């Protein structure tokens, strides 16, 4: 990952104080109307780190009403004023980068170093990116001469109204800001619903929004469970559009609920992403770099990134060189306390998620898979004392897994990858494209023509060649098939939140 953040301070407090999280509705911090709460935990220690409003339709309705009231004034503001507020918010997050990173690590079990170098810097970049992008979004003018005179057509973009922004737990602040920033920049008002599993940094962000001076009602944050608060938000008739990132099944239920009222919907869903490794990527000159990058692509954030490579397709002629090197590098990952600066690999998001990952691995083994490394929960006595009760599962490489099995066809969303040999490019493409998903893929070869040929044949939203997760925020990102509908990033994201409208003027004759 990017190493833009400064080095870790010598010591961090062992944990953040448990937070009492509130909703931000109409500029005020409030508990859920009924007073109900859930708890958020640190999955590395099992400690409770926050109480979270268990919001219902009642809270959602109040937030949507506030956002509806704020919409006329906010959407009419000049874009530079909206952009200035986003820039101010970015500055406040940057000022408090260490506090945000610590909270993100504590709430997810991810290494603090990753939260400091990826999650929080990228959240700041999201806010700044869309502040700049809206200033570059030019009104388009078309002039045409006609026999009777001339006309000028102006394409305006009218913000849609109240945007529902629903985000998952794996990159909490990163994906929450990735949604609210373009919505606010485009002139929509927002009701955000962060994951109930990882609400802490969205809560901190909502406090900075008030400090930054966002007007009441422009950006509301409602915490709560998906089937209760999330479903109520999706069904709310005054919501104009929904941007959702999360699981494919949840996406399906959101698409059904939104269809009846024709809400515009963008869905960023799951994946089962192939890496195609050609033999030349494993020659003497390139093997170490390929192995390092592949291990990063498989196991960053404990494999809980939607773009993680989970099916590693290896050209047969380099199998015997590459596979032992991958196993050795995977075994060398430093697993441990997320707050330790040397830790590469932390806890999964929860004990329940660990059981799901383990059951998929066990099923593959039951069907004849060979475990090359990992394949089990890390024993408590192999972990530092502070994190012995955490949800640590060893990074796992499997061989001899049928391409049609669940482990290859379904999203595991954990630290598990299958190694699959291929003989021809046609076979590699067939396997890579042979799932219901189409999110992303990687291709590993220094042969540029072969890399482009393979890339063009893949049915995925993004292909990375000789790398992974290199992101230019101006380009569209999203998935084919069950990996989603619509694109985020750059102008695609801004334009999602607005409807084009044409004004035609007679200019002569
Ligand atoms: P999830 O679908 O369980 O939850 C995501 C969000 O939706 C949460 O805020 C949740 O509360 C809410 N939600 C749940 N049920 C809802 C409902 N019925 N109506 C409205 N909202 C509801 O996903 P998760 O477990 O938090 O995240 C993991 C999933 O996210 C994985 O499948 C992963 O691939 C996917 N993901 C995709 C991308 C991408 O860009 N394509 C990025 C990150 C994560």
mmCIF file with all atom_site columns, C-alpha atoms in Angstrom, residues 63-230:
data_model
loop_
_atom_site.group_PDB
_atom_site.id
_atom_site.type_symbol
_atom_site.label_atom_id
_atom_site.label_alt_id
_atom_site.label_comp_id
_atom_site.label_asym_id
_atom_site.label_entity_id
_atom_site.label_seq_id
_atom_site.pdbx_PDB_ins_code
_atom_site.Cartn_x
_atom_site.Cartn_y
_atom_site.Cartn_z
_atom_site.occupancy
_atom_site.B_iso_or_equiv
_atom_site.pdbx_formal_charge
_atom_site.auth_seq_id
_atom_site.auth_comp_id
_atom_site.auth_asym_id
_atom_site.auth_atom_id
_atom_site.pdbx_PDB_model_num
ATOM 1   C CA . UNK A 1 63  ? -33.022 12.403 8.556   1.00 0.00 ? 63  UNK A CA 1
ATOM 2   C CA . UNK A 1 64  ? -34.581 12.297 5.083   1.00 0.00 ? 64  UNK A CA 1
ATOM 3   C CA . UNK A 1 65  ? -36.953 15.131 6.018   1.00 0.00 ? 65  UNK A CA 1
ATOM 4   C CA . UNK A 1 66  ? -33.989 17.227 7.212   1.00 0.00 ? 66  UNK A CA 1
ATOM 5   C CA . UNK A 1 67  ? -32.066 16.460 4.025   1.00 0.00 ? 67  UNK A CA 1
ATOM 6   C CA . UNK A 1 68  ? -35.106 17.369 1.904   1.00 0.00 ? 68  UNK A CA 1
ATOM 7   C CA . UNK A 1 69  ? -35.444 20.722 3.683   1.00 0.00 ? 69  UNK A CA 1
ATOM 8   C CA . UNK A 1 70  ? -31.741 21.461 3.221   1.00 0.00 ? 70  UNK A CA 1
ATOM 9   C CA . UNK A 1 71  ? -31.705 20.497 -0.468  1.00 0.00 ? 71  UNK A CA 1
ATOM 10  C CA . UNK A 1 72  ? -32.999 23.693 -2.172  1.00 0.00 ? 72  UNK A CA 1
ATOM 11  C CA . UNK A 1 73  ? -30.408 25.924 -0.504  1.00 0.00 ? 73  UNK A CA 1
ATOM 12  C CA . UNK A 1 74  ? -27.505 23.469 -0.791  1.00 0.00 ? 74  UNK A CA 1
ATOM 13  C CA . UNK A 1 75  ? -28.112 22.596 -4.430  1.00 0.00 ? 75  UNK A CA 1
ATOM 14  C CA . UNK A 1 76  ? -28.380 26.282 -5.336  1.00 0.00 ? 76  UNK A CA 1
ATOM 15  C CA . UNK A 1 77  ? -25.056 27.153 -3.692  1.00 0.00 ? 77  UNK A CA 1
ATOM 16  C CA . UNK A 1 78  ? -22.198 27.872 -6.069  1.00 0.00 ? 78  UNK A CA 1
ATOM 17  C CA . UNK A 1 79  ? -20.053 24.784 -6.544  1.00 0.00 ? 79  UNK A CA 1
ATOM 18  C CA . UNK A 1 80  ? -16.990 26.530 -5.123  1.00 0.00 ? 80  UNK A CA 1
ATOM 19  C CA . UNK A 1 81  ? -18.755 26.986 -1.778  1.00 0.00 ? 81  UNK A CA 1
ATOM 20  C CA . UNK A 1 82  ? -19.653 23.301 -1.599  1.00 0.00 ? 82  UNK A CA 1
ATOM 21  C CA . UNK A 1 83  ? -16.094 22.433 -2.583  1.00 0.00 ? 83  UNK A CA 1
ATOM 22  C CA . UNK A 1 84  ? -14.653 24.734 0.097   1.00 0.00 ? 84  UNK A CA 1
ATOM 23  C CA . UNK A 1 85  ? -16.608 22.924 2.823   1.00 0.00 ? 85  UNK A CA 1
ATOM 24  C CA . UNK A 1 86  ? -15.360 19.537 1.585   1.00 0.00 ? 86  UNK A CA 1
ATOM 25  C CA . UNK A 1 87  ? -11.794 20.879 1.605   1.00 0.00 ? 87  UNK A CA 1
ATOM 26  C CA . UNK A 1 88  ? -12.264 22.140 5.170   1.00 0.00 ? 88  UNK A CA 1
ATOM 27  C CA . UNK A 1 89  ? -13.571 18.725 6.220   1.00 0.00 ? 89  UNK A CA 1
ATOM 28  C CA . UNK A 1 90  ? -10.552 17.061 4.569   1.00 0.00 ? 90  UNK A CA 1
ATOM 29  C CA . UNK A 1 91  ? -8.230  19.375 6.515   1.00 0.00 ? 91  UNK A CA 1
ATOM 30  C CA . UNK A 1 92  ? -9.888  18.428 9.811   1.00 0.00 ? 92  UNK A CA 1
ATOM 31  C CA . UNK A 1 93  ? -9.557  14.710 9.073   1.00 0.00 ? 93  UNK A CA 1
ATOM 32  C CA . UNK A 1 94  ? -5.918  15.255 8.141   1.00 0.00 ? 94  UNK A CA 1
ATOM 33  C CA . UNK A 1 95  ? -5.328  17.184 11.360  1.00 0.00 ? 95  UNK A CA 1
ATOM 34  C CA . UNK A 1 96  ? -6.738  14.213 13.293  1.00 0.00 ? 96  UNK A CA 1
ATOM 35  C CA . UNK A 1 97  ? -5.254  11.488 11.094  1.00 0.00 ? 97  UNK A CA 1
ATOM 36  C CA . UNK A 1 98  ? -3.757  9.563  14.015  1.00 0.00 ? 98  UNK A CA 1
ATOM 37  C CA . UNK A 1 99  ? -7.024  9.495  15.943  1.00 0.00 ? 99  UNK A CA 1
ATOM 38  C CA . UNK A 1 100 ? -8.970  8.332  12.872  1.00 0.00 ? 100 UNK A CA 1
ATOM 39  C CA . UNK A 1 101 ? -6.379  5.645  12.092  1.00 0.00 ? 101 UNK A CA 1
ATOM 40  C CA . UNK A 1 102 ? -6.389  4.327  15.638  1.00 0.00 ? 102 UNK A CA 1
ATOM 41  C CA . UNK A 1 103 ? -10.187 4.186  15.685  1.00 0.00 ? 103 UNK A CA 1
ATOM 42  C CA . UNK A 1 104 ? -10.272 2.422  12.310  1.00 0.00 ? 104 UNK A CA 1
ATOM 43  C CA . UNK A 1 105 ? -7.746  -0.157 13.435  1.00 0.00 ? 105 UNK A CA 1
ATOM 44  C CA . UNK A 1 106 ? -9.550  -0.708 16.740  1.00 0.00 ? 106 UNK A CA 1
ATOM 45  C CA . UNK A 1 107 ? -12.922 -1.089 15.047  1.00 0.00 ? 107 UNK A CA 1
ATOM 46  C CA . UNK A 1 108 ? -11.818 -3.449 12.263  1.00 0.00 ? 108 UNK A CA 1
ATOM 47  C CA . UNK A 1 109 ? -8.774  -5.342 13.591  1.00 0.00 ? 109 UNK A CA 1
ATOM 48  C CA . UNK A 1 110 ? -6.728  -4.139 10.623  1.00 0.00 ? 110 UNK A CA 1
ATOM 49  C CA . UNK A 1 111 ? -3.091  -3.136 11.163  1.00 0.00 ? 111 UNK A CA 1
ATOM 50  C CA . UNK A 1 112 ? -2.805  0.424  12.410  1.00 0.00 ? 112 UNK A CA 1
ATOM 51  C CA . UNK A 1 113 ? -0.045  0.954  9.843   1.00 0.00 ? 113 UNK A CA 1
ATOM 52  C CA . UNK A 1 114 ? -2.531  0.117  7.074   1.00 0.00 ? 114 UNK A CA 1
ATOM 53  C CA . UNK A 1 115 ? -5.174  2.458  8.476   1.00 0.00 ? 115 UNK A CA 1
ATOM 54  C CA . UNK A 1 116 ? -2.551  5.240  8.632   1.00 0.00 ? 116 UNK A CA 1
ATOM 55  C CA . UNK A 1 117 ? -1.131  4.667  5.167   1.00 0.00 ? 117 UNK A CA 1
ATOM 56  C CA . UNK A 1 118 ? -4.272  3.662  3.270   1.00 0.00 ? 118 UNK A CA 1
ATOM 57  C CA . UNK A 1 119 ? -7.682  4.127  4.898   1.00 0.00 ? 119 UNK A CA 1
ATOM 58  C CA . UNK A 1 120 ? -7.354  7.622  6.308   1.00 0.00 ? 120 UNK A CA 1
ATOM 59  C CA . UNK A 1 121 ? -5.133  9.211  3.611   1.00 0.00 ? 121 UNK A CA 1
ATOM 60  C CA . UNK A 1 122 ? -7.459  7.833  0.959   1.00 0.00 ? 122 UNK A CA 1
ATOM 61  C CA . UNK A 1 123 ? -10.505 9.227  2.806   1.00 0.00 ? 123 UNK A CA 1
ATOM 62  C CA . UNK A 1 124 ? -8.874  12.656 2.822   1.00 0.00 ? 124 UNK A CA 1
ATOM 63  C CA . UNK A 1 125 ? -8.030  12.255 -0.877  1.00 0.00 ? 125 UNK A CA 1
ATOM 64  C CA . UNK A 1 126 ? -11.670 11.351 -1.633  1.00 0.00 ? 126 UNK A CA 1
ATOM 65  C CA . UNK A 1 127 ? -12.940 14.566 -0.063  1.00 0.00 ? 127 UNK A CA 1
ATOM 66  C CA . UNK A 1 128 ? -10.359 16.681 -1.886  1.00 0.00 ? 128 UNK A CA 1
ATOM 67  C CA . UNK A 1 129 ? -10.755 14.855 -5.177  1.00 0.00 ? 129 UNK A CA 1
ATOM 68  C CA . UNK A 1 130 ? -14.466 15.576 -5.501  1.00 0.00 ? 130 UNK A CA 1
ATOM 69  C CA . UNK A 1 131 ? -14.027 19.149 -4.290  1.00 0.00 ? 131 UNK A CA 1
ATOM 70  C CA . UNK A 1 132 ? -11.675 19.649 -7.265  1.00 0.00 ? 132 UNK A CA 1
ATOM 71  C CA . UNK A 1 133 ? -13.734 17.541 -9.671  1.00 0.00 ? 133 UNK A CA 1
ATOM 72  C CA . UNK A 1 134 ? -16.893 19.596 -9.248  1.00 0.00 ? 134 UNK A CA 1
ATOM 73  C CA . UNK A 1 135 ? -14.926 22.720 -10.135 1.00 0.00 ? 135 UNK A CA 1
ATOM 74  C CA . UNK A 1 136 ? -13.772 21.067 -13.349 1.00 0.00 ? 136 UNK A CA 1
ATOM 75  C CA . UNK A 1 137 ? -17.200 19.823 -14.398 1.00 0.00 ? 137 UNK A CA 1
ATOM 76  C CA . UNK A 1 138 ? -17.927 22.221 -17.229 1.00 0.00 ? 138 UNK A CA 1
ATOM 77  C CA . UNK A 1 139 ? -21.357 23.070 -18.557 1.00 0.00 ? 139 UNK A CA 1
ATOM 78  C CA . UNK A 1 140 ? -21.513 21.871 -22.166 1.00 0.00 ? 140 UNK A CA 1
ATOM 79  C CA . UNK A 1 141 ? -22.713 24.181 -24.898 1.00 0.00 ? 141 UNK A CA 1
ATOM 80  C CA . UNK A 1 142 ? -23.677 23.099 -28.406 1.00 0.00 ? 142 UNK A CA 1
ATOM 81  C CA . UNK A 1 143 ? -24.194 25.651 -31.174 1.00 0.00 ? 143 UNK A CA 1
ATOM 82  C CA . UNK A 1 144 ? -25.931 24.834 -34.408 1.00 0.00 ? 144 UNK A CA 1
ATOM 83  C CA . UNK A 1 145 ? -26.697 26.889 -37.506 1.00 0.00 ? 145 UNK A CA 1
ATOM 84  C CA . UNK A 1 146 ? -30.141 26.290 -38.948 1.00 0.00 ? 146 UNK A CA 1
ATOM 85  C CA . UNK A 1 147 ? -31.698 27.595 -42.205 1.00 0.00 ? 147 UNK A CA 1
ATOM 86  C CA . UNK A 1 148 ? -33.953 29.880 -40.150 1.00 0.00 ? 148 UNK A CA 1
ATOM 87  C CA . UNK A 1 149 ? -31.227 31.131 -37.759 1.00 0.00 ? 149 UNK A CA 1
ATOM 88  C CA . UNK A 1 150 ? -29.163 29.458 -35.077 1.00 0.00 ? 150 UNK A CA 1
ATOM 89  C CA . UNK A 1 151 ? -29.608 27.793 -31.699 1.00 0.00 ? 151 UNK A CA 1
ATOM 90  C CA . UNK A 1 152 ? -27.570 27.107 -28.612 1.00 0.00 ? 152 UNK A CA 1
ATOM 91  C CA . UNK A 1 153 ? -28.173 24.049 -26.407 1.00 0.00 ? 153 UNK A CA 1
ATOM 92  C CA . UNK A 1 154 ? -26.897 24.097 -22.834 1.00 0.00 ? 154 UNK A CA 1
ATOM 93  C CA . UNK A 1 155 ? -26.595 20.833 -20.913 1.00 0.00 ? 155 UNK A CA 1
ATOM 94  C CA . UNK A 1 156 ? -27.148 21.546 -17.230 1.00 0.00 ? 156 UNK A CA 1
ATOM 95  C CA . UNK A 1 157 ? -26.801 18.996 -14.468 1.00 0.00 ? 157 UNK A CA 1
ATOM 96  C CA . UNK A 1 158 ? -29.507 19.171 -11.859 1.00 0.00 ? 158 UNK A CA 1
ATOM 97  C CA . UNK A 1 159 ? -28.691 17.469 -8.542  1.00 0.00 ? 159 UNK A CA 1
ATOM 98  C CA . UNK A 1 160 ? -31.190 14.683 -7.900  1.00 0.00 ? 160 UNK A CA 1
ATOM 99  C CA . UNK A 1 161 ? -32.197 15.458 -4.316  1.00 0.00 ? 161 UNK A CA 1
ATOM 100 C CA . UNK A 1 162 ? -31.577 13.325 -1.219  1.00 0.00 ? 162 UNK A CA 1
ATOM 101 C CA . UNK A 1 163 ? -28.885 10.689 -1.734  1.00 0.00 ? 163 UNK A CA 1
ATOM 102 C CA . UNK A 1 164 ? -28.761 7.548  0.403   1.00 0.00 ? 164 UNK A CA 1
ATOM 103 C CA . UNK A 1 165 ? -25.130 6.463  0.901   1.00 0.00 ? 165 UNK A CA 1
ATOM 104 C CA . UNK A 1 166 ? -24.759 2.963  2.388   1.00 0.00 ? 166 UNK A CA 1
ATOM 105 C CA . UNK A 1 167 ? -21.288 1.581  3.072   1.00 0.00 ? 167 UNK A CA 1
ATOM 106 C CA . UNK A 1 168 ? -19.677 -1.661 4.347   1.00 0.00 ? 168 UNK A CA 1
ATOM 107 C CA . UNK A 1 169 ? -17.208 -2.573 7.111   1.00 0.00 ? 169 UNK A CA 1
ATOM 108 C CA . UNK A 1 170 ? -14.027 -3.487 5.258   1.00 0.00 ? 170 UNK A CA 1
ATOM 109 C CA . UNK A 1 171 ? -12.788 0.034  4.409   1.00 0.00 ? 171 UNK A CA 1
ATOM 110 C CA . UNK A 1 172 ? -15.185 2.018  6.593   1.00 0.00 ? 172 UNK A CA 1
ATOM 111 C CA . UNK A 1 173 ? -14.134 5.666  6.310   1.00 0.00 ? 173 UNK A CA 1
ATOM 112 C CA . UNK A 1 174 ? -12.570 5.205  2.854   1.00 0.00 ? 174 UNK A CA 1
ATOM 113 C CA . UNK A 1 175 ? -15.814 3.925  1.308   1.00 0.00 ? 175 UNK A CA 1
ATOM 114 C CA . UNK A 1 176 ? -18.119 6.211  3.306   1.00 0.00 ? 176 UNK A CA 1
ATOM 115 C CA . UNK A 1 177 ? -16.257 9.318  2.079   1.00 0.00 ? 177 UNK A CA 1
ATOM 116 C CA . UNK A 1 178 ? -16.049 7.839  -1.439  1.00 0.00 ? 178 UNK A CA 1
ATOM 117 C CA . UNK A 1 179 ? -19.853 8.104  -1.517  1.00 0.00 ? 179 UNK A CA 1
ATOM 118 C CA . UNK A 1 180 ? -20.738 11.223 0.431   1.00 0.00 ? 180 UNK A CA 1
ATOM 119 C CA . UNK A 1 181 ? -18.047 13.416 -1.190  1.00 0.00 ? 181 UNK A CA 1
ATOM 120 C CA . UNK A 1 182 ? -19.353 13.230 -4.792  1.00 0.00 ? 182 UNK A CA 1
ATOM 121 C CA . UNK A 1 183 ? -22.960 13.439 -3.584  1.00 0.00 ? 183 UNK A CA 1
ATOM 122 C CA . UNK A 1 184 ? -22.316 16.638 -1.620  1.00 0.00 ? 184 UNK A CA 1
ATOM 123 C CA . UNK A 1 185 ? -20.071 18.103 -4.323  1.00 0.00 ? 185 UNK A CA 1
ATOM 124 C CA . UNK A 1 186 ? -22.758 17.495 -6.955  1.00 0.00 ? 186 UNK A CA 1
ATOM 125 C CA . UNK A 1 187 ? -25.325 19.374 -4.852  1.00 0.00 ? 187 UNK A CA 1
ATOM 126 C CA . UNK A 1 188 ? -27.284 16.504 -3.334  1.00 0.00 ? 188 UNK A CA 1
ATOM 127 C CA . UNK A 1 189 ? -27.994 16.359 0.361   1.00 0.00 ? 189 UNK A CA 1
ATOM 128 C CA . UNK A 1 190 ? -27.145 13.117 2.077   1.00 0.00 ? 190 UNK A CA 1
ATOM 129 C CA . UNK A 1 191 ? -28.369 10.511 4.502   1.00 0.00 ? 191 UNK A CA 1
ATOM 130 C CA . UNK A 1 192 ? -25.382 8.242  5.142   1.00 0.00 ? 192 UNK A CA 1
ATOM 131 C CA . UNK A 1 193 ? -25.714 4.800  6.719   1.00 0.00 ? 193 UNK A CA 1
ATOM 132 C CA . UNK A 1 194 ? -22.301 3.378  7.654   1.00 0.00 ? 194 UNK A CA 1
ATOM 133 C CA . UNK A 1 195 ? -21.905 -0.268 8.557   1.00 0.00 ? 195 UNK A CA 1
ATOM 134 C CA . UNK A 1 196 ? -23.233 -1.002 12.042  1.00 0.00 ? 196 UNK A CA 1
ATOM 135 C CA . UNK A 1 197 ? -20.138 -3.183 12.531  1.00 0.00 ? 197 UNK A CA 1
ATOM 136 C CA . UNK A 1 198 ? -17.702 -0.294 12.010  1.00 0.00 ? 198 UNK A CA 1
ATOM 137 C CA . UNK A 1 199 ? -19.456 2.973  12.881  1.00 0.00 ? 199 UNK A CA 1
ATOM 138 C CA . UNK A 1 200 ? -16.693 4.744  14.818  1.00 0.00 ? 200 UNK A CA 1
ATOM 139 C CA . UNK A 1 201 ? -14.884 6.726  12.121  1.00 0.00 ? 201 UNK A CA 1
ATOM 140 C CA . UNK A 1 202 ? -18.163 7.811  10.481  1.00 0.00 ? 202 UNK A CA 1
ATOM 141 C CA . UNK A 1 203 ? -19.197 9.097  13.914  1.00 0.00 ? 203 UNK A CA 1
ATOM 142 C CA . UNK A 1 204 ? -15.919 11.005 14.189  1.00 0.00 ? 204 UNK A CA 1
ATOM 143 C CA . UNK A 1 205 ? -16.421 12.349 10.668  1.00 0.00 ? 205 UNK A CA 1
ATOM 144 C CA . UNK A 1 206 ? -19.936 13.565 11.520  1.00 0.00 ? 206 UNK A CA 1
ATOM 145 C CA . UNK A 1 207 ? -18.451 15.580 14.403  1.00 0.00 ? 207 UNK A CA 1
ATOM 146 C CA . UNK A 1 208 ? -15.886 17.157 12.042  1.00 0.00 ? 208 UNK A CA 1
ATOM 147 C CA . UNK A 1 209 ? -18.704 18.007 9.592   1.00 0.00 ? 209 UNK A CA 1
ATOM 148 C CA . UNK A 1 210 ? -20.347 20.175 12.211  1.00 0.00 ? 210 UNK A CA 1
ATOM 149 C CA . UNK A 1 211 ? -16.960 21.749 13.025  1.00 0.00 ? 211 UNK A CA 1
ATOM 150 C CA . UNK A 1 212 ? -16.326 22.385 9.329   1.00 0.00 ? 212 UNK A CA 1
ATOM 151 C CA . UNK A 1 213 ? -19.575 24.342 9.102   1.00 0.00 ? 213 UNK A CA 1
ATOM 152 C CA . UNK A 1 214 ? -21.800 22.144 6.960   1.00 0.00 ? 214 UNK A CA 1
ATOM 153 C CA . UNK A 1 215 ? -25.330 23.567 7.250   1.00 0.00 ? 215 UNK A CA 1
ATOM 154 C CA . UNK A 1 216 ? -27.853 21.564 9.278   1.00 0.00 ? 216 UNK A CA 1
ATOM 155 C CA . UNK A 1 217 ? -29.479 18.764 7.298   1.00 0.00 ? 217 UNK A CA 1
ATOM 156 C CA . UNK A 1 218 ? -26.999 18.772 4.405   1.00 0.00 ? 218 UNK A CA 1
ATOM 157 C CA . UNK A 1 219 ? -25.227 15.620 5.549   1.00 0.00 ? 219 UNK A CA 1
ATOM 158 C CA . UNK A 1 220 ? -27.039 13.385 8.016   1.00 0.00 ? 220 UNK A CA 1
ATOM 159 C CA . UNK A 1 221 ? -25.538 10.191 9.395   1.00 0.00 ? 221 UNK A CA 1
ATOM 160 C CA . UNK A 1 222 ? -27.908 7.503  10.670  1.00 0.00 ? 222 UNK A CA 1
ATOM 161 C CA . UNK A 1 223 ? -26.386 4.487  12.396  1.00 0.00 ? 223 UNK A CA 1
ATOM 162 C CA . UNK A 1 224 ? -28.079 1.141  12.650  1.00 0.00 ? 224 UNK A CA 1
ATOM 163 C CA . UNK A 1 225 ? -28.525 -2.335 11.328  1.00 0.00 ? 225 UNK A CA 1
ATOM 164 C CA . UNK A 1 226 ? -28.931 -2.998 7.621   1.00 0.00 ? 226 UNK A CA 1
ATOM 165 C CA . UNK A 1 227 ? -32.266 -4.798 7.624   1.00 0.00 ? 227 UNK A CA 1
ATOM 166 C CA . UNK A 1 228 ? -33.789 -2.105 9.885   1.00 0.00 ? 228 UNK A CA 1
ATOM 167 C CA . UNK A 1 229 ? -32.258 1.341  9.260   1.00 0.00 ? 229 UNK A CA 1
ATOM 168 C CA . UNK A 1 230 ? -30.714 0.461  5.881   1.00 0.00 ? 230 UNK A CA 1
#
